[in-house]
Coordinates of C-alpha atoms in Angstrom, one line a residue:
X1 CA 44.1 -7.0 41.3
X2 CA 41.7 -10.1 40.9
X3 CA 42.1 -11.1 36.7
X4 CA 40.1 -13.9 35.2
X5 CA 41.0 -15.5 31.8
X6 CA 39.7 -18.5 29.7
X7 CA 42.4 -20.8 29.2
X8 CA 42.8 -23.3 26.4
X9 CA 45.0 -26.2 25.0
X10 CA 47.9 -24.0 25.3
X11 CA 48.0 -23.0 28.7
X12 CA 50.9 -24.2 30.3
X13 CA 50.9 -24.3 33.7
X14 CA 48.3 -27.3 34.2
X15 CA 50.3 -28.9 37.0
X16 CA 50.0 -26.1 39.0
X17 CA 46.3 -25.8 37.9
X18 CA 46.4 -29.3 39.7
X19 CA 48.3 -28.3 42.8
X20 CA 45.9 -26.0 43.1
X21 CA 42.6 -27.6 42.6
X22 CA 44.0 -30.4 44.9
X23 CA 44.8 -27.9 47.9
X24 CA 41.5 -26.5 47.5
X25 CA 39.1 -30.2 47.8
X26 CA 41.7 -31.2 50.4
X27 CA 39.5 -30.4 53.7
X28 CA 37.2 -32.7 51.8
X29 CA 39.6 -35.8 52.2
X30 CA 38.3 -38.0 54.9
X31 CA 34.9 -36.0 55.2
X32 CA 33.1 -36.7 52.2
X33 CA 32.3 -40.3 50.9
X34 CA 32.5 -41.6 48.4
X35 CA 36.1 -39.3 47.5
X36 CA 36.2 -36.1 45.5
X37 CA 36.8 -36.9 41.7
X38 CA 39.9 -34.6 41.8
X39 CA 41.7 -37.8 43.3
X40 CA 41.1 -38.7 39.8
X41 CA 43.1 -36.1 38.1
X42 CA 46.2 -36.3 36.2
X43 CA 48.2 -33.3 34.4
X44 CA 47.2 -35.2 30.7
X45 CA 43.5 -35.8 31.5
X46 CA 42.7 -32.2 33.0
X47 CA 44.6 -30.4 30.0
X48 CA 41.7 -33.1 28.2
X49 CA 39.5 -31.2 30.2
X50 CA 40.4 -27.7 29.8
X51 CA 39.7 -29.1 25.6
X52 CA 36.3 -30.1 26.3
X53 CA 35.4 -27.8 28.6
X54 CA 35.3 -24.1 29.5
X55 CA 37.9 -23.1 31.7
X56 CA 38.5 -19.9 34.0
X57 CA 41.9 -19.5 36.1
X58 CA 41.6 -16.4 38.6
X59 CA 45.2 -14.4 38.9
X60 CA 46.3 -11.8 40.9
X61 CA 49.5 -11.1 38.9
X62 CA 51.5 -14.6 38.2
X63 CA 49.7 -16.0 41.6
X64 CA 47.3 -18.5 40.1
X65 CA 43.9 -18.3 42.4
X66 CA 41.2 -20.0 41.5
X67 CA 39.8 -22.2 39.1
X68 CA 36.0 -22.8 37.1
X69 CA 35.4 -25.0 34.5
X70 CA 31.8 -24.9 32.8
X71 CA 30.2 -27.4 30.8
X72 CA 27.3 -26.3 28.9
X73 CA 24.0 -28.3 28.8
X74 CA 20.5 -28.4 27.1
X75 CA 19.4 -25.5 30.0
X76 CA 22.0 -24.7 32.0
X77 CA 25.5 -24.3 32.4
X78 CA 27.0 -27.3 34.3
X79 CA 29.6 -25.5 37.1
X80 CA 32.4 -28.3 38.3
X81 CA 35.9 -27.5 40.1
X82 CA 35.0 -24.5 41.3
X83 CA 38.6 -24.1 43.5
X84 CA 40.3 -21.2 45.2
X85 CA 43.5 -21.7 46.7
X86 CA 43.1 -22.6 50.4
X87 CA 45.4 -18.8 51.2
X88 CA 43.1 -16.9 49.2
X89 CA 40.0 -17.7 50.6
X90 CA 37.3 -15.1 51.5
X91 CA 38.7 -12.7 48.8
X92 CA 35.4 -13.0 46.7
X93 CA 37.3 -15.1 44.5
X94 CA 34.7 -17.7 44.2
X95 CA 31.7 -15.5 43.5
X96 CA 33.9 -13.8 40.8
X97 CA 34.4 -17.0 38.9
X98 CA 30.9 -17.8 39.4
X99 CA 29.9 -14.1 37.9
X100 CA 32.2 -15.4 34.8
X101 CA 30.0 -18.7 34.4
X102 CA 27.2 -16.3 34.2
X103 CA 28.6 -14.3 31.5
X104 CA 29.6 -17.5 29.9
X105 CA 25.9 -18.7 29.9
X106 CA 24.5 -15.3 28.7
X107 CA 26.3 -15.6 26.3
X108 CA 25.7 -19.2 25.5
X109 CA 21.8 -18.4 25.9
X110 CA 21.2 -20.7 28.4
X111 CA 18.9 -19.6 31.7
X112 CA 20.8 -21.1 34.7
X113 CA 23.8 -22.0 36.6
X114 CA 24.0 -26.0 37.5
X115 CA 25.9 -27.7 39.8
X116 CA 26.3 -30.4 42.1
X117 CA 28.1 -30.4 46.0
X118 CA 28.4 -33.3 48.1
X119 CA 25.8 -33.7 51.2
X120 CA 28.5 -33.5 54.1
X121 CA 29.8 -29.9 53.0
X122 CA 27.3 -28.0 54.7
X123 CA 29.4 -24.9 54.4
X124 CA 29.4 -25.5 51.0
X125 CA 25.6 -25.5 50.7
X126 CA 25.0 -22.5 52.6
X127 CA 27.7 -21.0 50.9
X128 CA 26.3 -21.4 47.5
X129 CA 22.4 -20.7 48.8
X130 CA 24.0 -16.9 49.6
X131 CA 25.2 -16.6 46.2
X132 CA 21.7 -17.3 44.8
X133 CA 21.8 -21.3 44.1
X134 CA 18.6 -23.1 45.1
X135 CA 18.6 -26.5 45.8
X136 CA 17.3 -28.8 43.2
X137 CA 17.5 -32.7 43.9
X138 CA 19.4 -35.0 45.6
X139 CA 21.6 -37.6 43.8
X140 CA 23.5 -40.8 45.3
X141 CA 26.5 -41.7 43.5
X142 CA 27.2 -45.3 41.8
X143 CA 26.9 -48.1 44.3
X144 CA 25.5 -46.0 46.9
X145 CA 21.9 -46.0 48.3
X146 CA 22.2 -42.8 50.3
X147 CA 22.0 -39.5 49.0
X148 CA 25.9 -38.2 48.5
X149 CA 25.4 -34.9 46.6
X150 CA 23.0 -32.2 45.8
X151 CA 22.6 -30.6 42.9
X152 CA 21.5 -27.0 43.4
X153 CA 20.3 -24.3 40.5
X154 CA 20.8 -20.7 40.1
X155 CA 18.2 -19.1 37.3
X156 CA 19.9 -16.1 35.9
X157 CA 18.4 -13.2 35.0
X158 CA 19.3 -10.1 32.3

């Protein structure tokens, strides 16, 4: 059984947090340019991050899952690192970490989901359109004069 629990400054498994969040942006590597800002991650500045932000892990028993961390805005709930671990894919994993962001922002009071997915990962697009996300502009990272990302909406509802 699928069990999803905020984590916080004491949660002590945060390399395998990383092992886990790099497995799942992996197929990205070679694909997307410029590369995913996991490749930026270290064990000291994503416990940082699991401080500043809000942070989901997905278990099914002591078998760490999945990953969310949410970030909340002026009128949304920013959604980065969404990860599921590549051999538990298609297990509704993902959505179920997205339906705790939605808690998270009803209860936060904010009206919408936010998040951004690079422009090569059509899979990733479509993906995130079934689950209710709308696109909502195109960005282009630094140095860059092509579009590089998305960012695409969901309005939530009570």
């Amino acid at each position: 059984m699928i069990t999803i629990v905020q984590i916080d400054e004491t949660f002590d498994r945060v390399e395998e947090l990383l092992a886990l969040i790099m497995s799942s942006f992996a197929y990205m590597d070679g694909v997307i340019d410029p590369p995913s800002s996991a490749h930026r991650l270290t064990p000291d500045n994503l416990r940082q991050k699991i401080r500043d932000e809000i942070a989901f892990v997905a278990f099914d028993g002591g078998d760490m899952l999945g990953c969310i961390f949410c970030k909340p805005e002026a009128a949304s709930l920013y959604v980065g690192k969404l990860a599921v671990s590549p051999a538990a894919q298609g297990r509704g994993i993902g959505k179920a970490l997205l339906r705790t962001a939605e808690e998270t922002a009803h209860s936060l009071s904010l009206p919408s989901l936010r998040l951004e997915t690079r422009i090569e990962l059509v899979n990733n697009h479509r993906q995130f359109s079934s689950w209710g996300f709308v696109k909502t502009a195109e960005n282009s990272h630094a140095g860059y004069e092509r579009v590089t990302s998305i960012e695409m909406t969901k309005r939530l509802t009570r």
